Amino acid sequence: QHYYITNNLRNRMFRHLLTALLIQFQQLARHTVAAQSLQFGTTFGDHVKFYPDMSRLKYALTVCSWVRKQQTGTIRSWITYTTRTHGYEILISDAGAYNYIHNNYHSVSVNVPLNTWTHQCQSWSTSSATLKVYYNGILVGSKIVSSAPLEEGGYILLGHDSGSLSSSETEIFGGQLMKLNIFGKELSGTEVAEMYQGGRCSEVEYKFDDVRFITWESILSKSRTGNVMEVNSGCARKPVNGGWSSYGSWSLCSKACGEGTKTRTRTCTNSSPAYYVHIDIV
């Protein structure tokens, strides 16, 4: 049985090759960016400040991040969302003391060791009117709060409490953040636990991409003030081998009479390879 590669078939194979390469490079780039962490300095001049679109978060949200506490104290805030009427529309400290929504706060007692990555989440919605606090996938506290929609038009500050005075150095974060995402949904306890159990180096947050409205990738692209550095988080990319799909049906012969060609194809999509590029045309 003889097979001939025609110009048309060559062109199609080339297009498939380019498509596969593009998909792999996009996947690799996305993982490389998301695997970085931010190291914050220890002064009030070290922060990230931006004005987000909160319209898709006003009725429900969950704020989650991997947090590496590096300074002693319980009131060091890693995120604040401040509006015209509420200084602490959202605020989360790195050791449980402060967890705000709508200027209402709930304090929880948790043991957060220094220089250790922990997974911290805070959720709320207008329907539940309940602030829920999670540490390492476990609900550690909840409180009934306002059911009013979240205020829009404010700014997010990462690195310290936006209302801190220059003398309140105990409120400066001075640690590391990784994979800070804000979801437009009150995630369930099971979903929060799934993100924690997936681990810091997993991509489980992409499962919620339809409601992941403020992403870690976008935060990494924001302007930084002072001593805020992007650092390697220690999450190594592990190549994942792909698998071949079944062959498709044979095409029609290229000629009705005489010597012609028939083709059939299979793709490396069962499952798809990840984090490296290897093209094998069979």
mmCIF file of N, CA, C and O in Angstrom, residues 12-64:
data_model
loop_
_atom_site.group_PDB
_atom_site.id
_atom_site.type_symbol
_atom_site.label_atom_id
_atom_site.label_comp_id
_atom_site.label_asym_id
_atom_site.label_seq_id
_atom_site.Cartn_x
_atom_site.Cartn_y
_atom_site.Cartn_z
ATOM 1 N N ARG A 12 -2.071 21.314 4.800
ATOM 2 C CA ARG A 12 -2.951 21.023 5.934
ATOM 3 C C ARG A 12 -2.139 20.568 7.144
ATOM 4 O O ARG A 12 -2.413 20.952 8.276
ATOM 5 N N MET A 13 -1.121 19.729 6.896
ATOM 6 C CA MET A 13 -0.273 19.268 7.993
ATOM 7 C C MET A 13 0.475 20.445 8.620
ATOM 8 O O MET A 13 0.636 20.520 9.845
ATOM 9 N N PHE A 14 0.915 21.393 7.781
ATOM 10 C CA PHE A 14 1.632 22.565 8.274
ATOM 11 C C PHE A 14 0.718 23.427 9.142
ATOM 12 O O PHE A 14 1.114 23.936 10.185
ATOM 13 N N ARG A 15 -0.545 23.579 8.688
ATOM 14 C CA ARG A 15 -1.502 24.369 9.479
ATOM 15 C C ARG A 15 -1.761 23.698 10.823
ATOM 16 O O ARG A 15 -1.853 24.365 11.850
ATOM 17 N N HIS A 16 -1.912 22.356 10.823
ATOM 18 C CA HIS A 16 -2.109 21.636 12.081
ATOM 19 C C HIS A 16 -0.912 21.812 12.999
ATOM 20 O O HIS A 16 -1.053 21.980 14.218
ATOM 21 N N LEU A 17 0.287 21.792 12.422
ATOM 22 C CA LEU A 17 1.499 21.970 13.200
ATOM 23 C C LEU A 17 1.542 23.347 13.850
ATOM 24 O O LEU A 17 1.820 23.490 15.041
ATOM 25 N N LEU A 18 1.232 24.394 13.063
ATOM 26 C CA LEU A 18 1.238 25.755 13.601
ATOM 27 C C LEU A 18 0.198 25.915 14.693
ATOM 28 O O LEU A 18 0.440 26.571 15.717
ATOM 29 N N THR A 19 -0.984 25.335 14.491
ATOM 30 C CA THR A 19 -2.045 25.419 15.497
ATOM 31 C C THR A 19 -1.605 24.757 16.793
ATOM 32 O O THR A 19 -1.800 25.297 17.884
ATOM 33 N N ALA A 20 -1.010 23.562 16.671
ATOM 34 C CA ALA A 20 -0.543 22.852 17.862
ATOM 35 C C ALA A 20 0.528 23.645 18.596
ATOM 36 O O ALA A 20 0.529 23.741 19.823
ATOM 37 N N LEU A 21 1.450 24.228 17.835
ATOM 38 C CA LEU A 21 2.496 25.039 18.449
ATOM 39 C C LEU A 21 1.917 26.243 19.173
ATOM 40 O O LEU A 21 2.322 26.567 20.285
ATOM 41 N N LEU A 22 0.963 26.917 18.538
ATOM 42 C CA LEU A 22 0.359 28.104 19.136
ATOM 43 C C LEU A 22 -0.348 27.752 20.433
ATOM 44 O O LEU A 22 -0.215 28.448 21.444
ATOM 45 N N ILE A 23 -1.101 26.651 20.431
ATOM 46 C CA ILE A 23 -1.811 26.237 21.639
ATOM 47 C C ILE A 23 -0.836 25.943 22.760
ATOM 48 O O ILE A 23 -1.024 26.365 23.907
ATOM 49 N N GLN A 24 0.252 25.244 22.437
ATOM 50 C CA GLN A 24 1.225 24.887 23.458
ATOM 51 C C GLN A 24 1.933 26.117 24.017
ATOM 52 O O GLN A 24 2.140 26.232 25.228
ATOM 53 N N PHE A 25 2.311 27.045 23.134
ATOM 54 C CA PHE A 25 2.989 28.247 23.609
ATOM 55 C C PHE A 25 2.064 29.104 24.466
ATOM 56 O O PHE A 25 2.483 29.696 25.459
ATOM 57 N N GLN A 26 0.777 29.201 24.095
ATOM 58 C CA GLN A 26 -0.174 29.964 24.898
ATOM 59 C C GLN A 26 -0.343 29.336 26.268
ATOM 60 O O GLN A 26 -0.391 30.022 27.289
ATOM 61 N N GLN A 27 -0.434 28.010 26.284
ATOM 62 C CA GLN A 27 -0.596 27.305 27.551
ATOM 63 C C GLN A 27 0.637 27.471 28.423
ATOM 64 O O GLN A 27 0.542 27.716 29.624
ATOM 65 N N LEU A 28 1.806 27.357 27.801
ATOM 66 C CA LEU A 28 3.054 27.518 28.526
ATOM 67 C C LEU A 28 3.194 28.927 29.089
ATOM 68 O O LEU A 28 3.564 29.123 30.248
ATOM 69 N N ALA A 29 2.858 29.942 28.268
ATOM 70 C CA ALA A 29 2.966 31.335 28.717
ATOM 71 C C ALA A 29 2.006 31.603 29.867
ATOM 72 O O ALA A 29 2.354 32.274 30.842
ATOM 73 N N ARG A 30 0.784 31.080 29.772
ATOM 74 C CA ARG A 30 -0.198 31.311 30.822
ATOM 75 C C ARG A 30 0.281 30.722 32.141
ATOM 76 O O ARG A 30 0.199 31.347 33.190
ATOM 77 N N HIS A 31 0.804 29.505 32.093
ATOM 78 C CA HIS A 31 1.270 28.867 33.315
ATOM 79 C C HIS A 31 2.481 29.595 33.888
ATOM 80 O O HIS A 31 2.585 29.781 35.095
ATOM 81 N N THR A 32 3.406 30.007 33.006
ATOM 82 C CA THR A 32 4.609 30.686 33.465
ATOM 83 C C THR A 32 4.259 31.959 34.215
ATOM 84 O O THR A 32 4.819 32.260 35.269
ATOM 85 N N VAL A 33 3.310 32.745 33.686
ATOM 86 C CA VAL A 33 2.892 33.985 34.351
ATOM 87 C C VAL A 33 2.217 33.674 35.679
ATOM 88 O O VAL A 33 2.563 34.229 36.715
ATOM 89 N N ALA A 34 1.249 32.756 35.666
ATOM 90 C CA ALA A 34 0.460 32.483 36.862
ATOM 91 C C ALA A 34 1.291 31.851 37.966
ATOM 92 O O ALA A 34 0.936 31.928 39.140
ATOM 93 N N ALA A 35 2.423 31.224 37.622
ATOM 94 C CA ALA A 35 3.238 30.547 38.617
ATOM 95 C C ALA A 35 4.133 31.507 39.392
ATOM 96 O O ALA A 35 4.813 31.089 40.321
ATOM 97 N N GLN A 36 4.153 32.784 39.043
ATOM 98 C CA GLN A 36 4.968 33.755 39.755
ATOM 99 C C GLN A 36 4.238 34.265 41.003
ATOM 100 O O GLN A 36 3.014 34.223 41.090
ATOM 101 N N SER A 37 5.017 34.746 41.965
ATOM 102 C CA SER A 37 4.426 35.363 43.150
ATOM 103 C C SER A 37 4.945 36.788 43.280
ATOM 104 O O SER A 37 5.920 37.173 42.629
ATOM 105 N N LEU A 38 4.284 37.583 44.118
ATOM 106 C CA LEU A 38 4.719 38.957 44.373
ATOM 107 C C LEU A 38 5.250 39.068 45.790
ATOM 108 O O LEU A 38 4.584 38.668 46.752
ATOM 109 N N GLN A 39 6.446 39.629 45.902
ATOM 110 C CA GLN A 39 7.051 39.900 47.196
ATOM 111 C C GLN A 39 6.874 41.388 47.514
ATOM 112 O O GLN A 39 7.276 42.250 46.745
ATOM 113 N N PHE A 40 6.245 41.679 48.663
ATOM 114 C CA PHE A 40 5.990 43.061 49.064
ATOM 115 C C PHE A 40 7.015 43.523 50.095
ATOM 116 O O PHE A 40 7.405 42.763 50.990
ATOM 117 N N GLY A 41 7.442 44.779 49.959
ATOM 118 C CA GLY A 41 8.354 45.374 50.913
ATOM 119 C C GLY A 41 7.661 45.719 52.215
ATOM 120 O O GLY A 41 6.468 45.469 52.408
ATOM 121 N N THR A 42 8.388 46.371 53.098
ATOM 122 C CA THR A 42 7.900 46.607 54.459
ATOM 123 C C THR A 42 7.685 48.083 54.785
ATOM 124 O O THR A 42 7.757 48.493 55.936
ATOM 125 N N THR A 43 7.373 48.884 53.747
ATOM 126 C CA THR A 43 7.028 50.291 53.988
ATOM 127 C C THR A 43 5.677 50.589 53.341
ATOM 128 O O THR A 43 5.183 49.817 52.509
ATOM 129 N N PHE A 44 5.097 51.743 53.706
ATOM 130 C CA PHE A 44 3.815 52.133 53.116
ATOM 131 C C PHE A 44 3.940 52.495 51.642
ATOM 132 O O PHE A 44 2.939 52.617 50.940
ATOM 133 N N GLY A 45 5.168 52.657 51.172
ATOM 134 C CA GLY A 45 5.368 52.959 49.761
ATOM 135 C C GLY A 45 5.416 51.733 48.879
ATOM 136 O O GLY A 45 5.560 51.859 47.662
ATOM 137 N N ASP A 46 5.271 50.545 49.479
ATOM 138 C CA ASP A 46 5.379 49.296 48.722
ATOM 139 C C ASP A 46 4.000 48.682 48.538
ATOM 140 O O ASP A 46 3.459 48.053 49.461
ATOM 141 N N HIS A 47 3.414 48.883 47.366
ATOM 142 C CA HIS A 47 2.059 48.377 47.150
ATOM 143 C C HIS A 47 1.716 48.300 45.661
ATOM 144 O O HIS A 47 2.448 48.806 44.808
ATOM 145 N N VAL A 48 0.569 47.701 45.404
ATOM 146 C CA VAL A 48 -0.043 47.685 44.071
ATOM 147 C C VAL A 48 -1.430 48.296 44.224
ATOM 148 O O VAL A 48 -2.216 47.858 45.080
ATOM 149 N N LYS A 49 -1.727 49.306 43.417
ATOM 150 C CA LYS A 49 -3.022 49.997 43.504
ATOM 151 C C LYS A 49 -3.638 50.079 42.126
ATOM 152 O O LYS A 49 -2.984 50.461 41.161
ATOM 153 N N PHE A 50 -4.916 49.703 42.030
ATOM 154 C CA PHE A 50 -5.605 49.782 40.739
ATOM 155 C C PHE A 50 -7.106 49.939 40.962
ATOM 156 O O PHE A 50 -7.619 49.663 42.051
ATOM 157 N N TYR A 51 -7.785 50.407 39.916
ATOM 158 C CA TYR A 51 -9.222 50.674 39.967
ATOM 159 C C TYR A 51 -9.949 49.628 39.121
ATOM 160 O O TYR A 51 -10.032 49.757 37.904
ATOM 161 N N PRO A 52 -10.491 48.591 39.754
ATOM 162 C CA PRO A 52 -11.102 47.490 38.993
ATOM 163 C C PRO A 52 -12.562 47.756 38.642
ATOM 164 O O PRO A 52 -13.232 48.597 39.254
ATOM 165 N N ASP A 53 -13.043 47.037 37.659
ATOM 166 C CA ASP A 53 -14.461 47.019 37.343
ATOM 167 C C ASP A 53 -15.127 46.025 38.289
ATOM 168 O O ASP A 53 -14.917 44.821 38.189
ATOM 169 N N MET A 54 -15.916 46.523 39.233
ATOM 170 C CA MET A 54 -16.547 45.666 40.238
ATOM 171 C C MET A 54 -18.002 45.339 39.901
ATOM 172 O O MET A 54 -18.705 44.746 40.724
ATOM 173 N N SER A 55 -18.447 45.712 38.707
ATOM 174 C CA SER A 55 -19.862 45.541 38.366
ATOM 175 C C SER A 55 -20.288 44.075 38.382
ATOM 176 O O SER A 55 -21.443 43.765 38.698
ATOM 177 N N ARG A 56 -19.375 43.174 38.048
ATOM 178 C CA ARG A 56 -19.732 41.750 38.017
ATOM 179 C C ARG A 56 -19.502 41.067 39.370
ATOM 180 O O ARG A 56 -19.702 39.864 39.500
ATOM 181 N N LEU A 57 -19.101 41.858 40.356
ATOM 182 C CA LEU A 57 -18.843 41.312 41.681
ATOM 183 C C LEU A 57 -19.767 41.905 42.740
ATOM 184 O O LEU A 57 -19.648 41.556 43.920
ATOM 185 N N LYS A 58 -20.672 42.775 42.343
ATOM 186 C CA LYS A 58 -21.430 43.546 43.326
ATOM 187 C C LYS A 58 -22.473 42.722 44.078
ATOM 188 O O LYS A 58 -22.896 43.105 45.173
ATOM 189 N N TYR A 59 -22.891 41.576 43.492
ATOM 190 C CA TYR A 59 -23.921 40.762 44.161
ATOM 191 C C TYR A 59 -23.363 39.509 44.832
ATOM 192 O O TYR A 59 -24.033 38.918 45.676
ATOM 193 N N ALA A 60 -22.176 39.105 44.459
ATOM 194 C CA ALA A 60 -21.563 37.922 45.064
ATOM 195 C C ALA A 60 -20.082 37.919 44.725
ATOM 196 O O ALA A 60 -19.685 38.315 43.628
ATOM 197 N N LEU A 61 -19.275 37.458 45.665
ATOM 198 C CA LEU A 61 -17.837 37.374 45.386
ATOM 199 C C LEU A 61 -17.169 36.404 46.340
ATOM 200 O O LEU A 61 -17.672 36.095 47.420
ATOM 201 N N THR A 62 -16.020 35.938 45.905
ATOM 202 C CA THR A 62 -15.100 35.182 46.750
ATOM 203 C C THR A 62 -13.699 35.664 46.417
ATOM 204 O O THR A 62 -13.311 35.694 45.246
ATOM 205 N N VAL A 63 -12.965 36.092 47.431
ATOM 206 C CA VAL A 63 -11.572 36.525 47.270
ATOM 207 C C VAL A 63 -10.684 35.410 47.807
ATOM 208 O O VAL A 63 -10.826 35.004 48.968
ATOM 209 N N CYS A 64 -9.788 34.901 46.968
ATOM 210 C CA CYS A 64 -8.889 33.833 47.403
ATOM 211 C C CYS A 64 -7.464 34.152 46.990
ATOM 212 O O CYS A 64 -7.226 34.700 45.907
#
